[in-house]
Amino acid sequence: MSRALPVLVALLALTLTPAASAIELAGNDLIIPIAGRTPGANGSFWESDLVLTNLSPEYAILRVTVETWIAGEKLSFDVDIPALGTITIEDFVRTRFGRDTAIGFVRVSNALPDAQLSARARVYTTGDVGQSVPGLPIAALARESLIPGLTGTTGNRSNLGIANPNATPADITLELLGSEGQRLALKSIQLAAHAIIQQEIGAAFQPHLTRGDVTVRVTSSLPVATYGSIIRTGSGDASFILGTTTRKSPDFTVNPTCSDPAPLIFPPGPVRPGWVITYKAGTDTKTVTPALMQKYGFAPTFTIGIYVATALTPEMIAGLRCEPPVRSISQGSHVSLDE
């Protein structure tokens, strides 16, 4: 007969709640969707600093690889970051690559599967007006997302952007939605492998008008990073918006191919992001977790005993449910944990 483990449930609720109420930004393989050195509108020029943190106290020094793709060319360098330490790489395109202009996405990674990093770019003009662009785990990227709250009103300039970190082109549909959710425009593009696109919202959907508040829905054949940026024309003040993913319902899953998959649990209450993989009792998690990470490409937020908290795609969930060591997969942080 099973019973709840109140102490462990409370511990998981405390540790998981921040990740459930906010975007999970830590991992060992992160993408910053836009950074570099480039001319901007109205005579501005944009530069980028990288801020990297080693969140893993168990690793005194962590070797981190930073790579960016510029017009199909891969540029990279390694840095060592002390445990719980942070380094800032100012104007990295110029100081690390010796280039005056280059723009692309940045990938920050480490070979250790349980290492935890955070990364962001400070993208700013020579007038020192800028915005912070957070890195997010590659495993958290989705095929469908929304870029909400862009505005086409006078005094603002809104951009939408997409980064494709995959080794093959992505076929993408862009849907422009009005302030009441109505469709205003629809267009299709193909984004090359390791490429980015950033366009002013009006130019992206010409000749359709984009006055007022709008949202862009992005549907892609591959997981991509999406974002928006709103800049005040007068002051240059900028706001960065990460694309938001949503799960429509418990039916938004991929059917497992095995005959007896592990249960998929949706606790009552509001939908919460993130998943908890629960292993069967006696599982050697130190060997099983790295093997499953390598096979499916997820990055744990953290591990407690036989419980692994992480972001998962529907395809990952379908595969993991067929793995012999997996007892169940539960959505969000508030799950029932049994002996």
Coordinates of N, CA, C and O in Angstrom, one line a residue, residues 44-217:
S44 N 22.2 54.0 -34.9 CA 22.7 53.4 -33.7 C 23.7 52.3 -34.1 O 23.7 51.8 -35.2
F45 N 24.5 51.8 -33.1 CA 25.4 50.7 -33.3 C 25.3 49.9 -32.0 O 25.4 50.4 -30.9
W46 N 25.1 48.5 -32.2 CA 24.8 47.7 -31.1 C 26.0 46.7 -30.8 O 26.6 46.2 -31.8
E47 N 26.4 46.6 -29.6 CA 27.5 45.7 -29.2 C 26.9 44.7 -28.1 O 25.8 44.9 -27.6
S48 N 27.7 43.7 -27.8 CA 27.1 42.7 -26.8 C 28.2 42.2 -25.9 O 29.3 41.8 -26.3
D49 N 27.9 42.2 -24.6 CA 28.7 41.5 -23.6 C 28.1 40.2 -23.2 O 26.8 40.1 -23.2
L50 N 28.9 39.2 -22.9 CA 28.4 37.9 -22.4 C 28.6 37.8 -20.9 O 29.7 38.1 -20.5
V51 N 27.6 37.3 -20.2 CA 27.8 37.1 -18.7 C 27.5 35.6 -18.5 O 26.4 35.2 -18.7
L52 N 28.5 34.9 -18.0 CA 28.4 33.4 -17.8 C 28.6 33.1 -16.4 O 29.6 33.6 -15.7
T53 N 27.8 32.2 -15.8 CA 27.9 31.8 -14.4 C 28.0 30.2 -14.3 O 27.2 29.5 -14.9
N54 N 28.9 29.7 -13.5 CA 29.0 28.3 -13.1 C 28.1 28.1 -11.9 O 28.5 28.5 -10.8
L55 N 27.0 27.5 -12.0 CA 26.1 27.3 -10.9 C 26.3 26.0 -10.1 O 25.6 25.6 -9.3
S56 N 27.4 25.3 -10.5 CA 27.7 23.9 -9.9 C 28.8 24.0 -8.9 O 30.0 24.1 -9.2
P57 N 28.5 24.1 -7.6 CA 29.5 24.2 -6.6 C 30.4 23.0 -6.5 O 31.5 23.1 -6.0
E58 N 30.0 21.8 -7.0 CA 30.8 20.6 -7.0 C 32.0 20.6 -7.9 O 32.9 19.8 -7.9
Y59 N 32.0 21.6 -8.9 CA 33.1 21.7 -9.9 C 33.8 23.0 -9.6 O 33.3 24.1 -9.9
A60 N 35.0 22.8 -9.1 CA 35.8 24.0 -8.7 C 36.1 24.9 -9.9 O 36.1 26.1 -9.8
I61 N 36.4 24.2 -11.0 CA 36.6 25.0 -12.3 C 35.8 24.2 -13.4 O 35.9 23.0 -13.5
L62 N 35.0 25.0 -14.1 CA 34.2 24.4 -15.2 C 34.7 24.9 -16.5 O 34.7 26.2 -16.7
R63 N 35.0 24.0 -17.4 CA 35.4 24.4 -18.8 C 34.2 24.6 -19.6 O 33.4 23.6 -19.8
V64 N 33.9 25.8 -20.1 CA 32.7 26.1 -20.9 C 33.1 26.5 -22.3 O 34.0 27.3 -22.5
T65 N 32.4 26.0 -23.3 CA 32.6 26.3 -24.7 C 31.5 27.3 -25.1 O 30.3 27.1 -24.9
V66 N 32.0 28.4 -25.7 CA 31.1 29.4 -26.3 C 31.2 29.4 -27.8 O 32.3 29.5 -28.3
E67 N 30.1 29.2 -28.5 CA 30.2 29.2 -29.9 C 29.1 30.1 -30.5 O 28.0 30.3 -29.9
T68 N 29.4 30.7 -31.6 CA 28.4 31.5 -32.4 C 28.5 31.2 -33.8 O 29.6 30.8 -34.3
W69 N 27.4 31.3 -34.6 CA 27.4 31.1 -36.0 C 27.2 32.4 -36.7 O 26.2 33.1 -36.5
I70 N 28.1 32.8 -37.5 CA 28.0 34.0 -38.3 C 28.0 33.7 -39.8 O 29.0 33.2 -40.3
A71 N 26.9 33.9 -40.4 CA 26.7 33.7 -41.8 C 27.2 32.2 -42.2 O 27.9 32.0 -43.2
G72 N 26.8 31.3 -41.4 CA 27.1 29.9 -41.6 C 28.5 29.4 -41.1 O 28.8 28.3 -41.2
E73 N 29.3 30.4 -40.6 CA 30.6 30.0 -40.1 C 30.6 29.9 -38.5 O 30.1 30.8 -37.8
K74 N 31.1 28.8 -38.0 CA 31.2 28.5 -36.6 C 32.4 29.2 -36.0 O 33.5 28.8 -36.4
L75 N 32.2 30.0 -35.0 CA 33.3 30.6 -34.3 C 33.2 30.2 -32.8 O 32.1 30.2 -32.3
S76 N 34.3 29.8 -32.1 CA 34.2 29.4 -30.8 C 35.4 29.6 -29.9 O 36.5 29.9 -30.5
F77 N 35.2 29.6 -28.6 CA 36.4 29.7 -27.7 C 35.9 29.1 -26.4 O 34.7 28.8 -26.2
D78 N 36.9 28.7 -25.6 CA 36.7 28.1 -24.2 C 37.0 29.0 -23.1 O 38.0 29.8 -23.3
V79 N 36.3 29.0 -22.0 CA 36.6 29.7 -20.8 C 36.5 28.8 -19.6 O 35.7 27.9 -19.6
D80 N 37.2 29.1 -18.6 CA 37.1 28.4 -17.3 C 36.4 29.3 -16.3 O 36.8 30.5 -16.1
I81 N 35.4 28.8 -15.6 CA 34.6 29.5 -14.7 C 34.7 28.8 -13.3 O 34.4 27.6 -13.2
P82 N 35.1 29.5 -12.3 CA 35.1 28.9 -10.9 C 33.8 28.6 -10.4 O 32.8 29.1 -10.9
A83 N 33.7 27.7 -9.4 CA 32.4 27.3 -8.8 C 31.7 28.5 -8.3 O 32.3 29.3 -7.6
L84 N 30.4 28.6 -8.7 CA 29.6 29.7 -8.3 C 30.1 31.1 -8.7 O 29.7 32.1 -8.1
G85 N 31.0 31.0 -9.7 CA 31.6 32.3 -10.1 C 31.0 32.8 -11.4 O 30.3 32.0 -12.1
T86 N 31.2 34.0 -11.7 CA 30.7 34.7 -13.0 C 31.8 35.4 -13.7 O 32.7 36.0 -13.0
I87 N 31.8 35.3 -15.0 CA 32.8 36.0 -15.8 C 32.0 36.9 -16.8 O 30.9 36.4 -17.3
T88 N 32.5 38.0 -17.1 CA 31.9 38.9 -18.2 C 32.9 39.1 -19.3 O 34.0 39.4 -19.0
I89 N 32.4 38.8 -20.5 CA 33.3 38.9 -21.7 C 32.7 40.1 -22.5 O 31.7 40.0 -23.1
E90 N 33.4 41.3 -22.4 CA 32.9 42.5 -22.9 C 33.1 42.5 -24.5 O 34.1 42.0 -25.0
D91 N 32.1 43.0 -25.2 CA 32.1 43.1 -26.6 C 32.8 41.9 -27.3 O 33.8 42.0 -28.0
F92 N 32.2 40.7 -27.0 CA 32.9 39.5 -27.3 C 33.2 39.3 -28.8 O 34.2 38.6 -29.1
V93 N 32.4 39.8 -29.7 CA 32.7 39.7 -31.1 C 34.0 40.3 -31.5 O 34.8 39.8 -32.2
R94 N 34.3 41.5 -30.9 CA 35.5 42.2 -31.2 C 36.7 41.6 -30.4 O 37.8 41.4 -30.9
T95 N 36.5 41.4 -29.1 CA 37.6 41.0 -28.2 C 38.0 39.5 -28.4 O 39.2 39.2 -28.2
R96 N 37.1 38.7 -28.8 CA 37.4 37.2 -28.9 C 37.6 36.8 -30.4 O 38.3 35.9 -30.7
F97 N 36.9 37.5 -31.3 CA 37.0 37.1 -32.7 C 37.6 38.2 -33.6 O 37.9 37.9 -34.8
G98 N 37.9 39.4 -33.1 CA 38.5 40.5 -33.8 C 37.7 41.0 -35.0 O 38.3 41.4 -36.0
R99 N 36.4 40.9 -34.9 CA 35.5 41.4 -36.0 C 34.8 42.6 -35.6 O 34.3 42.8 -34.4
D100 N 34.6 43.5 -36.6 CA 33.9 44.8 -36.3 C 32.4 44.6 -36.4 O 31.7 45.3 -35.7
T101 N 31.9 43.7 -37.3 CA 30.5 43.5 -37.3 C 30.2 42.0 -37.5 O 30.9 41.3 -38.3
A102 N 29.3 41.5 -36.7 CA 28.9 40.1 -36.8 C 27.7 39.9 -35.9 O 27.8 40.4 -34.7
I103 N 26.7 39.1 -36.3 CA 25.6 38.9 -35.4 C 25.1 37.5 -35.6 O 25.1 37.0 -36.7
G104 N 24.6 36.9 -34.5 CA 24.1 35.5 -34.6 C 23.6 35.1 -33.2 O 23.6 35.9 -32.3
F105 N 23.3 33.8 -33.1 CA 23.0 33.3 -31.8 C 24.2 32.8 -31.1 O 25.3 32.5 -31.8
V106 N 24.2 32.6 -29.8 CA 25.3 32.1 -29.0 C 24.9 30.8 -28.3 O 23.9 30.8 -27.7
R107 N 25.8 29.8 -28.4 CA 25.5 28.6 -27.7 C 26.6 28.4 -26.6 O 27.8 28.5 -26.9
V108 N 26.2 28.2 -25.4 CA 27.1 28.0 -24.2 C 26.9 26.6 -23.7 O 25.8 26.2 -23.3
S109 N 27.9 25.8 -23.6 CA 27.8 24.4 -23.3 C 28.9 23.9 -22.5 O 30.0 24.5 -22.4
N110 N 28.7 22.7 -21.8 CA 29.7 22.0 -21.1 C 29.5 20.5 -21.3 O 28.4 20.1 -21.4
A111 N 30.6 19.8 -21.3 CA 30.5 18.3 -21.6 C 30.0 17.5 -20.4 O 29.6 16.4 -20.6
L112 N 29.9 18.1 -19.2 CA 29.5 17.3 -18.0 C 27.9 17.4 -18.0 O 27.4 18.5 -17.9
P113 N 27.3 16.2 -18.0 CA 25.8 16.2 -18.1 C 25.1 16.9 -16.9 O 24.0 17.4 -17.0
D114 N 25.7 16.8 -15.7 CA 25.1 17.4 -14.5 C 25.5 18.8 -14.2 O 25.1 19.4 -13.2
A115 N 26.4 19.4 -15.0 CA 26.8 20.8 -14.8 C 25.6 21.7 -15.1 O 24.8 21.5 -16.0
Q116 N 25.6 22.8 -14.3 CA 24.5 23.8 -14.4 C 25.2 25.2 -14.7 O 26.0 25.6 -13.9
L117 N 24.7 25.8 -15.8 CA 25.2 27.1 -16.2 C 24.1 28.0 -16.3 O 22.9 27.6 -16.6
S118 N 24.4 29.3 -16.2 CA 23.4 30.3 -16.7 C 24.2 31.3 -17.6 O 25.4 31.5 -17.4
A119 N 23.5 31.9 -18.5 CA 24.2 32.8 -19.5 C 23.2 33.8 -19.9 O 22.0 33.6 -20.0
R120 N 23.7 35.0 -20.2 CA 22.9 36.1 -20.8 C 23.8 37.0 -21.6 O 25.1 37.0 -21.4
A121 N 23.2 37.8 -22.5 CA 24.0 38.8 -23.2 C 23.4 40.1 -22.8 O 22.2 40.3 -22.7
R122 N 24.3 41.1 -22.6 CA 23.8 42.5 -22.5 C 24.1 43.1 -23.9 O 25.2 43.3 -24.3
V123 N 23.0 43.4 -24.5 CA 23.0 44.0 -25.9 C 22.7 45.5 -25.8 O 21.7 45.8 -25.3
Y124 N 23.7 46.3 -26.2 CA 23.5 47.7 -25.9 C 24.1 48.6 -27.0 O 24.9 48.1 -27.8
T125 N 23.6 49.8 -27.1 CA 24.2 50.8 -28.1 C 25.4 51.5 -27.5 O 25.6 51.4 -26.3
T126 N 26.0 52.2 -28.4 CA 27.2 53.0 -28.0 C 26.8 54.1 -27.1 O 27.6 54.7 -26.4
G127 N 25.5 54.4 -27.1 CA 25.0 55.4 -26.1 C 24.6 54.8 -24.8 O 24.0 55.4 -23.9
D128 N 25.0 53.5 -24.6 CA 24.8 52.7 -23.3 C 23.3 52.5 -23.0 O 23.0 52.5 -21.8
V129 N 22.5 52.4 -24.0 CA 21.1 52.0 -23.8 C 21.0 50.6 -24.3 O 21.4 50.3 -25.4
G130 N 20.4 49.7 -23.5 CA 20.4 48.3 -23.9 C 19.4 47.4 -23.3 O 18.4 47.9 -22.6
Q131 N 19.5 46.1 -23.5 CA 18.6 45.1 -22.9 C 19.3 43.9 -22.6 O 20.4 43.6 -23.2
S132 N 18.8 43.1 -21.7 CA 19.4 41.8 -21.3 C 18.7 40.7 -22.1 O 17.5 40.6 -22.1
V133 N 19.5 39.8 -22.7 CA 18.9 38.7 -23.5 C 19.3 37.4 -22.8 O 20.5 37.0 -22.8
P134 N 18.4 36.7 -22.1 CA 18.7 35.5 -21.4 C 19.0 34.3 -22.3 O 18.4 34.2 -23.3
G135 N 19.9 33.4 -21.8 CA 20.0 32.1 -22.4 C 19.0 31.2 -21.8 O 18.6 31.3 -20.7
L136 N 18.6 30.2 -22.6 CA 17.7 29.2 -22.2 C 18.1 27.8 -22.7 O 18.8 27.7 -23.7
P137 N 17.8 26.7 -22.0 CA 18.3 25.4 -22.4 C 17.8 25.0 -23.8 O 16.6 25.3 -24.2
I138 N 18.7 24.5 -24.6 CA 18.3 24.0 -25.9 C 17.2 23.0 -25.8 O 16.3 23.0 -26.6
A139 N 17.1 22.2 -24.7 CA 16.1 21.2 -24.6 C 14.7 21.8 -24.4 O 13.7 21.2 -24.5
A140 N 14.7 23.1 -24.0 CA 13.4 23.8 -23.8 C 12.8 24.4 -25.0 O 11.7 24.9 -25.0
L141 N 13.5 24.4 -26.1 CA 13.0 24.9 -27.4 C 11.8 24.1 -27.9 O 11.8 22.9 -27.7
A142 N 10.9 24.8 -28.5 CA 9.7 24.1 -29.0 C 9.4 24.4 -30.5 O 10.1 25.3 -31.1
R143 N 8.5 23.7 -31.0 CA 8.1 23.9 -32.4 C 7.0 24.9 -32.6 O 6.8 25.4 -33.7
E144 N 6.4 25.2 -31.5 CA 5.3 26.3 -31.5 C 5.5 27.2 -30.3 O 5.7 26.8 -29.2
S145 N 5.4 28.5 -30.6 CA 5.6 29.5 -29.5 C 4.8 30.8 -29.9 O 4.5 31.0 -31.1
L146 N 4.6 31.6 -29.0 CA 4.0 32.9 -29.2 C 4.9 34.0 -28.7 O 5.6 33.9 -27.7
I147 N 5.0 35.1 -29.5 CA 5.8 36.3 -29.1 C 4.7 37.3 -28.8 O 4.2 37.9 -29.7
P148 N 4.4 37.5 -27.5 CA 3.2 38.4 -27.2 C 3.6 39.8 -27.0 O 4.7 40.2 -26.7
G149 N 2.5 40.7 -27.1 CA 2.6 42.0 -26.7 C 3.5 42.9 -27.5 O 4.0 44.0 -27.0
L150 N 3.8 42.6 -28.7 CA 4.5 43.6 -29.6 C 3.6 44.7 -29.9 O 2.4 44.6 -30.0
T151 N 4.1 45.9 -30.2 CA 3.3 47.0 -30.4 C 3.8 47.8 -31.7 O 5.0 47.9 -31.9
G152 N 2.8 48.2 -32.4 CA 3.1 49.0 -33.6 C 2.6 50.4 -33.5 O 2.5 51.1 -34.5
T153 N 2.4 50.9 -32.2 CA 1.9 52.2 -32.0 C 3.0 53.2 -32.2 O 4.2 52.9 -32.1
T154 N 2.7 54.5 -32.5 CA 3.7 55.5 -32.7 C 4.6 55.7 -31.5 O 4.1 55.6 -30.4
G155 N 5.9 55.8 -31.8 CA 6.8 56.0 -30.7 C 7.5 54.7 -30.3 O 8.4 54.7 -29.4
N156 N 7.1 53.6 -30.9 CA 7.7 52.3 -30.6 C 8.2 51.6 -31.9 O 7.6 51.8 -32.9
R157 N 9.2 50.8 -31.8 CA 9.7 50.0 -32.9 C 9.8 48.6 -32.4 O 10.6 48.3 -31.4
S158 N 9.0 47.6 -32.9 CA 9.0 46.3 -32.5 C 9.7 45.3 -33.5 O 9.4 45.4 -34.7
N159 N 10.5 44.4 -33.0 CA 11.1 43.4 -33.9 C 10.7 42.0 -33.4 O 10.4 41.8 -32.2
L160 N 10.7 41.1 -34.3 CA 10.6 39.7 -34.0 C 11.8 39.0 -34.5 O 12.4 39.3 -35.5
G161 N 12.2 37.9 -33.8 CA 13.4 37.2 -34.1 C 13.3 35.7 -33.9 O 12.5 35.3 -33.1
I162 N 14.0 34.9 -34.7 CA 14.0 33.5 -34.6 C 15.5 33.0 -34.8 O 16.1 33.5 -35.8
A163 N 15.9 32.1 -34.0 CA 17.2 31.5 -34.2 C 17.0 30.0 -34.4 O 16.3 29.3 -33.6
N164 N 17.7 29.4 -35.4 CA 17.6 28.0 -35.7 C 19.0 27.3 -35.3 O 19.9 27.4 -36.1
P165 N 19.1 26.7 -34.2 CA 20.3 26.1 -33.8 C 20.6 24.7 -34.4 O 21.6 24.0 -34.2
N166 N 19.6 24.2 -35.2 CA 19.7 22.9 -35.8 C 20.6 22.8 -37.0 O 20.9 23.8 -37.6
A167 N 21.1 21.6 -37.3 CA 22.0 21.4 -38.5 C 21.3 21.3 -39.8 O 21.9 21.2 -40.8
T168 N 20.0 21.5 -39.8 CA 19.2 21.5 -41.0 C 18.2 22.7 -41.1 O 17.9 23.2 -40.0
P169 N 17.8 23.1 -42.2 CA 16.8 24.2 -42.3 C 15.5 23.9 -41.6 O 15.1 22.8 -41.5
A170 N 14.9 25.0 -41.1 CA 13.6 24.9 -40.5 C 12.5 25.6 -41.3 O 12.7 26.7 -41.8
D171 N 11.4 24.9 -41.6 CA 10.3 25.5 -42.3 C 9.4 26.1 -41.3 O 8.9 25.4 -40.3
I172 N 9.1 27.4 -41.4 CA 8.4 28.2 -40.4 C 7.2 28.9 -40.9 O 7.3 29.5 -42.0
T173 N 6.1 28.9 -40.1 CA 4.9 29.7 -40.4 C 4.8 30.8 -39.4 O 4.9 30.5 -38.2
L174 N 4.6 32.0 -39.8 CA 4.4 33.1 -38.9 C 3.0 33.6 -39.1 O 2.5 33.9 -40.2
E175 N 2.3 33.7 -37.9 CA 0.9 34.2 -37.9 C 0.8 35.4 -37.1 O 1.2 35.4 -35.9
L176 N 0.3 36.5 -37.7 CA 0.1 37.8 -37.0 C -1.3 37.8 -36.4 O -2.3 37.7 -37.1
L177 N -1.4 38.0 -35.1 CA -2.6 38.1 -34.4 C -2.9 39.5 -33.8 O -2.0 40.1 -33.2
G178 N -4.1 40.0 -34.0 CA -4.4 41.3 -33.5 C -4.7 41.3 -32.0 O -4.6 40.3 -31.3
S179 N -5.0 42.5 -31.4 CA -5.2 42.6 -30.0 C -6.4 41.8 -29.4 O -6.4 41.6 -28.2
E180 N -7.3 41.4 -30.3 CA -8.4 40.6 -29.9 C -8.2 39.1 -30.3 O -9.1 38.3 -30.3
G181 N -7.0 38.8 -30.7 CA -6.7 37.4 -31.1 C -7.0 37.0 -32.5 O -6.8 35.9 -33.0
Q182 N -7.5 38.0 -33.3 CA -7.9 37.7 -34.7 C -6.7 37.6 -35.6 O -5.7 38.3 -35.4
R183 N -6.7 36.8 -36.6 CA -5.6 36.6 -37.5 C -5.6 37.8 -38.5 O -6.6 38.1 -39.1
L184 N -4.4 38.5 -38.6 CA -4.2 39.6 -39.5 C -3.4 39.2 -40.7 O -3.6 39.8 -41.8
A185 N -2.5 38.3 -40.5 CA -1.7 37.9 -41.7 C -1.0 36.5 -41.4 O -0.9 36.1 -40.3
L186 N -0.6 35.9 -42.5 CA 0.0 34.6 -42.4 C 1.1 34.5 -43.5 O 0.8 34.9 -44.6
K187 N 2.3 34.0 -43.1 CA 3.3 33.9 -44.1 C 4.2 32.7 -43.7 O 4.3 32.3 -42.6
S188 N 4.9 32.2 -44.7 CA 5.9 31.1 -44.5 C 7.2 31.5 -45.0 O 7.4 32.2 -45.9
I189 N 8.2 31.0 -44.2 CA 9.6 31.2 -44.5 C 10.4 30.0 -44.3 O 9.9 29.0 -43.6
Q190 N 11.6 29.9 -44.8 CA 12.6 28.8 -44.4 C 13.8 29.5 -43.8 O 14.4 30.4 -44.4
L191 N 14.2 29.0 -42.7 CA 15.4 29.5 -42.0 C 16.5 28.5 -42.1 O 16.3 27.4 -41.6
A192 N 17.6 29.0 -42.6 CA 18.7 28.1 -42.8 C 19.3 27.5 -41.5 O 19.0 28.0 -40.4
A193 N 20.0 26.4 -41.6 CA 20.7 25.8 -40.5 C 21.6 26.8 -39.8 O 22.3 27.6 -40.5
H194 N 21.6 26.9 -38.5 CA 22.5 27.7 -37.7 C 22.3 29.2 -38.1 O 23.3 30.0 -38.0
A195 N 21.1 29.6 -38.4 CA 20.9 31.0 -38.9 C 19.9 31.7 -38.0 O 19.2 31.0 -37.2
I196 N 19.9 33.0 -38.0 CA 18.9 33.8 -37.3 C 18.2 34.7 -38.3 O 18.7 35.0 -39.4
I197 N 17.0 35.2 -38.0 CA 16.3 36.2 -38.7 C 15.7 37.2 -37.7 O 15.2 36.8 -36.7
Q198 N 15.9 38.5 -37.9 CA 15.3 39.5 -37.1 C 14.8 40.6 -38.0 O 15.5 41.1 -38.8
Q199 N 13.5 40.9 -37.8 CA 12.8 41.9 -38.7 C 11.9 42.8 -37.9 O 11.3 42.3 -36.9
E200 N 11.8 44.0 -38.3 CA 10.8 44.9 -37.7 C 9.5 44.4 -38.1 O 9.3 43.9 -39.2
I201 N 8.5 44.5 -37.1 CA 7.3 43.8 -37.3 C 6.5 44.2 -38.5 O 5.9 43.4 -39.2
G202 N 6.6 45.5 -38.9 CA 5.9 46.0 -40.0 C 6.5 45.4 -41.3 O 5.8 45.0 -42.2
A203 N 7.8 45.4 -41.4 CA 8.5 44.8 -42.5 C 8.3 43.3 -42.7 O 8.2 42.8 -43.8
A204 N 8.2 42.6 -41.6 CA 8.0 41.2 -41.6 C 6.6 40.8 -42.2 O 6.5 39.8 -42.9
F205 N 5.6 41.7 -42.1 CA 4.3 41.3 -42.5 C 3.7 42.3 -43.6 O 2.5 42.4 -43.8
Q206 N 4.6 43.0 -44.2 CA 4.1 43.9 -45.3 C 3.2 43.2 -46.3 O 3.5 42.0 -46.6
P207 N 2.2 43.8 -46.8 CA 1.8 45.2 -46.6 C 0.7 45.3 -45.5 O 0.1 46.4 -45.4
H208 N 0.6 44.4 -44.6 CA -0.4 44.4 -43.5 C 0.0 45.4 -42.5 O 1.2 45.5 -42.1
L209 N -1.0 46.2 -42.0 CA -0.7 47.1 -40.9 C -0.5 46.4 -39.6 O -1.2 45.4 -39.3
T210 N 0.3 47.0 -38.7 CA 0.5 46.4 -37.4 C 0.4 47.4 -36.3 O 1.1 47.4 -35.3
R211 N -0.6 48.3 -36.5 CA -0.8 49.3 -35.4 C -1.5 48.6 -34.2 O -2.2 47.6 -34.4
G212 N -1.2 49.1 -33.1 CA -1.8 48.5 -31.8 C -0.9 47.4 -31.4 O 0.2 47.1 -31.9
D213 N -1.4 46.7 -30.4 CA -0.7 45.5 -29.8 C -1.0 44.3 -30.6 O -2.2 43.9 -30.9
V214 N 0.1 43.5 -30.9 CA -0.1 42.3 -31.7 C 0.7 41.2 -31.1 O 1.6 41.4 -30.3
T215 N 0.4 40.0 -31.5 CA 1.2 38.8 -31.1 C 1.5 38.0 -32.3 O 0.8 38.0 -33.3
V216 N 2.7 37.4 -32.3 CA 3.1 36.5 -33.4 C 3.2 35.1 -33.0 O 3.9 34.8 -32.0
R217 N 2.5 34.2 -33.7 CA 2.6 32.8 -33.4 C 3.6 32.2 -34.4 O 3.5 32.4 -35.6

